[in-house]
């Protein structure tokens, strides 16, 4: 038998399964979406919020109920806490975060002239600590770094995601894109297989989203705490039985940059609440 | 023995048990399947497939986990059937055993660019976690068990 069994015949043979839901992303989506810019890989850009149950959405929408605010509040305390040999706090230079950090959260990863590569918000916070405050770096996923990242990014809530992808950022953007489409692990899956080709489809008990990052740091019910974008990346890579890159690695920063572009224009929701 | 030591021993024992269970497919040697015109005509294992074992593998999230993507009516008692791939009801009417065997072993040879993982393949994979390095997702016998189950759908 020489013929290649075509995907189409499989679909037609499937019978019981509704054709509209199989193997394609939601075309007739009723979820709230925004229009992508020209030549964008997605035909509609949808926040992970839209894929969650109304109970989870309600939890996010109410600042008093949203458990992510425990970290935001802690970050607010840290903002004006003097630390390091320079005797400074964040507020010493940046003063009122609601003013100075109004758009910052929507613009990372951002170009670092000093390092000649993009750095993300966690890295920028630590850079400020070591360079300007003469304080020690905070460990990735530590309570302090999660809190400060959550606080800073929540100042930009509602601002549209707007990462720079041209100029010096271009080669790093391309590397991030390559990672997005690279199949990895024993399960041999790329980000795109689930989050581009199959968002809106159920994968066992999980409803696949577009894997957008506009809500990070995100309070995950599964984690029972807020977590960073890079922690989430690691989890996905472990799920497909791959060796994850390290948190704070160039690979993950490049991927974060590329995902920023995939979510261009989505409002920052940090701290979001997700499953 | 102090409580702490007992706990440690229990943890080690649990760890070992986990290794033996997850490493089941690694213990046996890998027999490269003989692919003939988009099929694998010969069974991969000596023993005939066992449909009841196949049913368990299809459900098990750490093994076949076929339900992650496919709906199967005979497993309606199981919650959450996926909708990424087609229903497997009547799959044996659409494909011969030899065709199904290749689709489960290495579906990318049949469906170009499919999301479906290869369940009996070790080569050509990237950054495989060391826990799973040089192991197939299912053993040769498990593949045959899954085929036996699929034949009854």
mmCIF file of C-alpha atoms in Angstrom, chain A:
data_model
loop_
_atom_site.group_PDB
_atom_site.id
_atom_site.type_symbol
_atom_site.label_atom_id
_atom_site.label_comp_id
_atom_site.label_asym_id
_atom_site.label_seq_id
_atom_site.Cartn_x
_atom_site.Cartn_y
_atom_site.Cartn_z
ATOM 1 C CA UNK A 1 0.000 0.000 0.000
ATOM 2 C CA UNK A 2 1.901 3.028 -1.191
ATOM 3 C CA UNK A 3 -0.504 5.825 -0.521
ATOM 4 C CA UNK A 4 0.049 8.274 2.258
ATOM 5 C CA UNK A 5 -2.896 8.168 4.574
ATOM 6 C CA UNK A 6 -4.138 11.702 4.536
ATOM 7 C CA UNK A 7 -5.146 13.674 7.539
ATOM 8 C CA UNK A 8 -8.359 14.643 5.776
ATOM 9 C CA UNK A 9 -9.559 11.072 5.484
ATOM 10 C CA UNK A 10 -8.920 10.626 9.186
ATOM 11 C CA UNK A 11 -11.073 13.616 9.952
ATOM 12 C CA UNK A 12 -13.859 12.451 7.676
ATOM 13 C CA UNK A 13 -13.712 9.019 9.252
ATOM 14 C CA UNK A 14 -13.818 10.395 12.749
ATOM 15 C CA UNK A 15 -17.599 10.498 12.640
ATOM 16 C CA UNK A 16 -18.536 11.232 16.202
ATOM 17 C CA UNK A 17 -16.177 14.095 16.712
ATOM 18 C CA UNK A 18 -17.332 17.493 15.551
ATOM 19 C CA UNK A 19 -15.212 18.533 12.596
ATOM 20 C CA UNK A 20 -14.967 22.111 13.739
ATOM 21 C CA UNK A 21 -13.101 21.196 16.901
ATOM 22 C CA UNK A 22 -10.574 18.766 15.515
ATOM 23 C CA UNK A 23 -6.976 19.703 15.016
ATOM 24 C CA UNK A 24 -7.591 23.354 14.294
ATOM 25 C CA UNK A 25 -7.415 26.402 16.445
ATOM 26 C CA UNK A 26 -10.730 28.079 17.216
ATOM 27 C CA UNK A 27 -11.757 29.869 14.072
ATOM 28 C CA UNK A 28 -15.194 30.958 15.197
ATOM 29 C CA UNK A 29 -14.013 31.999 18.597
ATOM 30 C CA UNK A 30 -16.485 33.728 20.860
ATOM 31 C CA UNK A 31 -13.658 34.638 23.216
ATOM 32 C CA UNK A 32 -12.626 38.252 23.520
ATOM 33 C CA UNK A 33 -9.695 38.839 21.229
ATOM 34 C CA UNK A 34 -7.694 41.661 19.727
ATOM 35 C CA UNK A 35 -6.560 41.987 16.140
ATOM 36 C CA UNK A 36 -2.907 41.162 15.493
ATOM 37 C CA UNK A 37 -0.538 43.450 13.595
ATOM 38 C CA UNK A 38 0.308 42.673 9.957
ATOM 39 C CA UNK A 39 2.168 39.406 9.237
ATOM 40 C CA UNK A 40 1.497 38.090 12.724
ATOM 41 C CA UNK A 41 1.377 34.287 13.188
ATOM 42 C CA UNK A 42 -2.005 34.465 14.950
ATOM 43 C CA UNK A 43 -5.271 35.570 13.383
ATOM 44 C CA UNK A 44 -6.610 36.616 16.799
ATOM 45 C CA UNK A 45 -4.726 37.369 20.014
ATOM 46 C CA UNK A 46 -6.436 36.040 23.141
ATOM 47 C CA UNK A 47 -5.431 36.350 26.783
ATOM 48 C CA UNK A 48 -5.238 33.188 28.890
ATOM 49 C CA UNK A 49 -7.949 34.823 31.022
ATOM 50 C CA UNK A 50 -10.522 34.005 28.349
ATOM 51 C CA UNK A 51 -9.823 30.282 28.557
ATOM 52 C CA UNK A 52 -10.432 30.009 32.278
ATOM 53 C CA UNK A 53 -13.604 29.264 34.240
ATOM 54 C CA UNK A 54 -15.659 32.215 35.476
ATOM 55 C CA UNK A 55 -14.741 31.368 39.109
ATOM 56 C CA UNK A 56 -11.051 31.772 38.260
ATOM 57 C CA UNK A 57 -11.741 34.984 36.349
ATOM 58 C CA UNK A 58 -13.715 36.381 39.298
ATOM 59 C CA UNK A 59 -10.788 35.656 41.592
ATOM 60 C CA UNK A 60 -8.506 37.688 39.343
ATOM 61 C CA UNK A 61 -10.962 40.543 38.897
ATOM 62 C CA UNK A 62 -11.365 41.276 42.592
ATOM 63 C CA UNK A 63 -8.164 42.835 43.985
ATOM 64 C CA UNK A 64 -9.163 41.889 47.523
ATOM 65 C CA UNK A 65 -9.816 38.251 46.618
ATOM 66 C CA UNK A 66 -6.931 37.899 44.160
ATOM 67 C CA UNK A 67 -4.282 35.913 46.083
ATOM 68 C CA UNK A 68 -1.557 37.397 43.835
ATOM 69 C CA UNK A 69 -1.944 40.638 45.769
ATOM 70 C CA UNK A 70 -0.168 39.089 48.746
ATOM 71 C CA UNK A 71 2.990 39.354 46.616
ATOM 72 C CA UNK A 72 2.105 42.737 45.147
ATOM 73 C CA UNK A 73 1.648 44.134 48.679
ATOM 74 C CA UNK A 74 4.936 42.632 49.807
ATOM 75 C CA UNK A 75 6.614 44.145 46.744
ATOM 76 C CA UNK A 76 5.167 47.527 47.657
ATOM 77 C CA UNK A 77 6.796 47.277 51.098
ATOM 78 C CA UNK A 78 10.125 46.304 49.539
ATOM 79 C CA UNK A 79 9.938 49.226 47.096
ATOM 80 C CA UNK A 80 10.763 51.733 49.828
ATOM 81 C CA UNK A 81 12.960 49.468 51.955
ATOM 82 C CA UNK A 82 16.613 50.584 52.006
ATOM 83 C CA UNK A 83 19.016 47.762 51.179
ATOM 84 C CA UNK A 84 22.686 47.529 50.159
ATOM 85 C CA UNK A 85 25.871 49.550 50.633
ATOM 86 C CA UNK A 86 24.566 52.586 48.732
ATOM 87 C CA UNK A 87 21.838 53.081 51.327
ATOM 88 C CA UNK A 88 19.097 53.299 48.731
ATOM 89 C CA UNK A 89 15.692 51.792 48.096
ATOM 90 C CA UNK A 90 13.928 51.519 44.746
ATOM 91 C CA UNK A 91 11.954 54.608 45.722
ATOM 92 C CA UNK A 92 15.152 56.647 46.196
ATOM 93 C CA UNK A 93 15.462 56.887 42.411
ATOM 94 C CA UNK A 94 12.100 55.805 41.007
ATOM 95 C CA UNK A 95 9.899 57.517 43.605
ATOM 96 C CA UNK A 96 6.214 56.828 42.985
ATOM 97 C CA UNK A 97 5.980 53.470 41.224
ATOM 98 C CA UNK A 98 2.480 54.167 39.917
ATOM 99 C CA UNK A 99 4.067 56.940 37.847
ATOM 100 C CA UNK A 100 7.569 55.650 37.114
ATOM 101 C CA UNK A 101 6.547 52.048 36.392
ATOM 102 C CA UNK A 102 3.363 52.843 34.483
ATOM 103 C CA UNK A 103 4.575 51.319 31.205
ATOM 104 C CA UNK A 104 7.766 49.476 32.221
ATOM 105 C CA UNK A 105 5.942 46.212 32.876
ATOM 106 C CA UNK A 106 4.652 46.094 29.317
ATOM 107 C CA UNK A 107 8.037 46.660 27.679
ATOM 108 C CA UNK A 108 10.189 43.826 28.992
ATOM 109 C CA UNK A 109 12.290 41.992 27.844
ATOM 110 C CA UNK A 110 14.147 45.152 26.901
ATOM 111 C CA UNK A 111 17.522 45.880 25.293
ATOM 112 C CA UNK A 112 20.459 46.145 27.704
ATOM 113 C CA UNK A 113 23.153 48.386 26.293
ATOM 114 C CA UNK A 114 25.579 47.104 28.909
ATOM 115 C CA UNK A 115 25.048 43.400 28.170
ATOM 116 C CA UNK A 116 24.298 43.857 24.465
ATOM 117 C CA UNK A 117 21.294 41.544 24.744
ATOM 118 C CA UNK A 118 17.707 41.702 25.966
ATOM 119 C CA UNK A 119 17.031 41.285 29.682
ATOM 120 C CA UNK A 120 13.702 40.652 31.345
ATOM 121 C CA UNK A 121 12.098 42.397 34.304
ATOM 122 C CA UNK A 122 13.552 40.065 36.946
ATOM 123 C CA UNK A 123 17.026 40.661 35.542
ATOM 124 C CA UNK A 124 16.473 44.422 35.404
ATOM 125 C CA UNK A 125 15.423 44.462 39.054
ATOM 126 C CA UNK A 126 18.553 42.542 40.030
ATOM 127 C CA UNK A 127 20.714 44.767 37.829
ATOM 128 C CA UNK A 128 19.361 47.808 39.676
ATOM 129 C CA UNK A 129 20.090 46.126 42.997
ATOM 130 C CA UNK A 130 23.717 45.266 42.242
ATOM 131 C CA UNK A 131 24.622 48.385 40.235
ATOM 132 C CA UNK A 132 22.697 51.179 41.929
ATOM 133 C CA UNK A 133 21.876 49.913 45.400
ATOM 134 C CA UNK A 134 25.064 47.876 45.845
ATOM 135 C CA UNK A 135 22.847 45.143 47.250
ATOM 136 C CA UNK A 136 22.890 41.393 46.633
ATOM 137 C CA UNK A 137 20.905 39.872 43.804
ATOM 138 C CA UNK A 138 17.685 38.178 44.717
ATOM 139 C CA UNK A 139 17.448 34.513 43.775
ATOM 140 C CA UNK A 140 15.113 33.608 40.942
ATOM 141 C CA UNK A 141 11.695 32.570 42.258
ATOM 142 C CA UNK A 142 12.583 33.904 45.743
ATOM 143 C CA UNK A 143 9.750 35.596 47.604
ATOM 144 C CA UNK A 144 11.497 38.969 47.234
ATOM 145 C CA UNK A 145 12.052 38.767 43.483
ATOM 146 C CA UNK A 146 8.539 37.404 42.868
ATOM 147 C CA UNK A 147 7.088 40.151 45.023
ATOM 148 C CA UNK A 148 9.015 42.981 43.375
ATOM 149 C CA UNK A 149 8.291 41.661 39.875
ATOM 150 C CA UNK A 150 4.596 41.327 40.717
ATOM 151 C CA UNK A 151 4.495 44.828 42.202
ATOM 152 C CA UNK A 152 6.291 46.505 39.295
ATOM 153 C CA UNK A 153 4.319 44.719 36.629
ATOM 154 C CA UNK A 154 1.005 45.375 38.352
ATOM 155 C CA UNK A 155 1.746 49.105 38.009
ATOM 156 C CA UNK A 156 1.413 48.587 34.261
ATOM 157 C CA UNK A 157 -1.915 46.809 34.512
ATOM 158 C CA UNK A 158 -4.028 47.581 31.460
ATOM 159 C CA UNK A 159 -1.048 48.786 29.418
ATOM 160 C CA UNK A 160 -0.719 46.979 26.082
ATOM 161 C CA UNK A 161 2.189 44.524 25.758
ATOM 162 C CA UNK A 162 4.728 46.313 23.626
ATOM 163 C CA UNK A 163 8.145 44.679 23.318
ATOM 164 C CA UNK A 164 10.728 45.966 20.865
ATOM 165 C CA UNK A 165 11.586 43.308 18.294
ATOM 166 C CA UNK A 166 13.492 45.281 15.657
ATOM 167 C CA UNK A 167 16.949 46.866 15.623
ATOM 168 C CA UNK A 168 19.412 45.130 17.951
ATOM 169 C CA UNK A 169 16.570 42.962 19.311
ATOM 170 C CA UNK A 170 15.967 41.296 15.944
ATOM 171 C CA UNK A 171 18.483 38.413 16.182
ATOM 172 C CA UNK A 172 17.290 37.555 19.715
ATOM 173 C CA UNK A 173 13.688 37.660 18.564
ATOM 174 C CA UNK A 174 14.583 35.200 15.799
ATOM 175 C CA UNK A 175 16.243 32.866 18.307
ATOM 176 C CA UNK A 176 13.127 32.994 20.463
ATOM 177 C CA UNK A 177 10.995 32.191 17.444
ATOM 178 C CA UNK A 178 13.203 29.208 16.596
ATOM 179 C CA UNK A 179 12.745 27.889 20.127
ATOM 180 C CA UNK A 180 8.979 28.319 19.851
ATOM 181 C CA UNK A 181 8.815 26.078 16.815
ATOM 182 C CA UNK A 182 11.510 23.593 17.921
ATOM 183 C CA UNK A 183 10.121 20.192 18.872
ATOM 184 C CA UNK A 184 11.725 18.897 22.062
ATOM 185 C CA UNK A 185 11.569 16.036 24.531
ATOM 186 C CA UNK A 186 10.475 12.448 24.332
ATOM 187 C CA UNK A 187 6.990 13.665 23.381
ATOM 188 C CA UNK A 188 8.571 15.662 20.534
ATOM 189 C CA UNK A 189 6.364 18.732 20.913
ATOM 190 C CA UNK A 190 7.001 22.383 20.104
ATOM 191 C CA UNK A 191 5.185 25.259 21.839
ATOM 192 C CA UNK A 192 3.350 25.793 18.556
ATOM 193 C CA UNK A 193 1.829 22.302 18.465
ATOM 194 C CA UNK A 194 -0.380 23.097 21.440
ATOM 195 C CA UNK A 195 -0.540 26.885 21.701
ATOM 196 C CA UNK A 196 -0.756 27.862 18.033
ATOM 197 C CA UNK A 197 -2.362 24.854 16.346
ATOM 198 C CA UNK A 198 -4.657 23.734 19.151
ATOM 199 C CA UNK A 199 -5.655 26.586 21.434
ATOM 200 C CA UNK A 200 -9.275 26.232 22.419
ATOM 201 C CA UNK A 201 -9.043 22.446 22.286
ATOM 202 C CA UNK A 202 -9.201 20.272 25.360
ATOM 203 C CA UNK A 203 -6.077 18.201 26.066
ATOM 204 C CA UNK A 204 -7.447 15.772 28.634
ATOM 205 C CA UNK A 205 -8.582 18.047 31.517
ATOM 206 C CA UNK A 206 -6.733 21.147 30.309
ATOM 207 C CA UNK A 207 -8.168 23.688 27.898
ATOM 208 C CA UNK A 208 -5.253 24.824 25.746
ATOM 209 C CA UNK A 209 -4.652 28.568 25.646
ATOM 210 C CA UNK A 210 -2.390 30.600 23.388
ATOM 211 C CA UNK A 211 0.282 30.525 26.080
ATOM 212 C CA UNK A 212 0.297 34.292 26.458
ATOM 213 C CA UNK A 213 2.499 35.939 29.086
ATOM 214 C CA UNK A 214 0.583 39.159 29.813
ATOM 215 C CA UNK A 215 -0.555 37.880 33.222
ATOM 216 C CA UNK A 216 2.842 36.961 34.685
ATOM 217 C CA UNK A 217 3.870 36.765 37.450
ATOM 218 C CA UNK A 218 0.737 34.690 37.678
ATOM 219 C CA UNK A 219 -0.939 33.147 40.696
ATOM 220 C CA UNK A 220 -1.447 29.524 39.686
ATOM 221 C CA UNK A 221 -3.962 27.507 41.677
ATOM 222 C CA UNK A 222 -1.754 24.477 41.007
ATOM 223 C CA UNK A 223 1.273 26.222 42.558
ATOM 224 C CA UNK A 224 -0.687 27.921 45.339
ATOM 225 C CA UNK A 225 1.561 30.945 44.794
ATOM 226 C CA UNK A 226 2.712 33.334 42.119
ATOM 227 C CA UNK A 227 5.368 32.151 39.702
ATOM 228 C CA UNK A 228 7.544 33.618 36.987
ATOM 229 C CA UNK A 229 7.211 33.192 33.236
ATOM 230 C CA UNK A 230 10.397 31.129 33.270
ATOM 231 C CA UNK A 231 9.034 28.762 35.909
ATOM 232 C CA UNK A 232 6.059 28.158 33.628
ATOM 233 C CA UNK A 233 8.376 27.513 30.659
ATOM 234 C CA UNK A 234 10.245 24.920 32.702
ATOM 235 C CA UNK A 235 6.991 23.194 33.611
ATOM 236 C CA UNK A 236 5.941 22.953 29.984
ATOM 237 C CA UNK A 237 9.318 21.514 28.988
ATOM 238 C CA UNK A 238 9.158 18.934 31.761
ATOM 239 C CA UNK A 239 5.664 17.961 30.640
ATOM 240 C CA UNK A 240 6.956 17.067 27.202
ATOM 241 C CA UNK A 241 9.811 15.180 28.882
ATOM 242 C CA UNK A 242 12.516 17.570 27.730
ATOM 243 C CA UNK A 243 15.489 18.965 29.651
ATOM 244 C CA UNK A 244 14.337 22.489 30.527
ATOM 245 C CA UNK A 245 16.568 25.516 30.046
ATOM 246 C CA UNK A 246 17.488 27.331 33.229
ATOM 247 C CA UNK A 247 15.433 30.181 34.645
ATOM 248 C CA UNK A 248 17.117 33.415 33.600
ATOM 249 C CA UNK A 249 18.885 31.714 30.669
ATOM 250 C CA UNK A 250 19.347 33.518 27.360
ATOM 251 C CA UNK A 251 17.095 30.901 25.772
ATOM 252 C CA UNK A 252 14.175 31.662 28.079
ATOM 253 C CA UNK A 253 14.655 35.429 27.774
ATOM 254 C CA UNK A 254 14.606 35.099 23.970
ATOM 255 C CA UNK A 255 11.481 32.948 24.175
ATOM 256 C CA UNK A 256 9.868 35.472 26.530
ATOM 257 C CA UNK A 257 10.674 38.224 24.022
ATOM 258 C CA UNK A 258 9.119 36.270 21.172
ATOM 259 C CA UNK A 259 6.019 35.519 23.261
ATOM 260 C CA UNK A 260 5.720 39.225 24.017
ATOM 261 C CA UNK A 261 5.405 39.794 20.284
ATOM 262 C CA UNK A 262 2.814 37.001 19.994
ATOM 263 C CA UNK A 263 0.763 38.833 22.619
ATOM 264 C CA UNK A 264 1.338 42.323 21.257
ATOM 265 C CA UNK A 265 -1.380 44.673 22.431
ATOM 266 C CA UNK A 266 -2.836 42.437 25.154
ATOM 267 C CA UNK A 267 -3.367 44.350 28.394
ATOM 268 C CA UNK A 268 -1.009 43.504 31.258
ATOM 269 C CA UNK A 269 -3.041 41.557 33.854
ATOM 270 C CA UNK A 270 -0.407 40.885 36.516
ATOM 271 C CA UNK A 271 -1.035 39.348 38.895
ATOM 272 C CA UNK A 272 -3.313 37.101 36.845
ATOM 273 C CA UNK A 273 -4.985 34.013 38.302
ATOM 274 C CA UNK A 274 -4.793 30.796 36.321
ATOM 275 C CA UNK A 275 -5.215 27.059 36.809
#
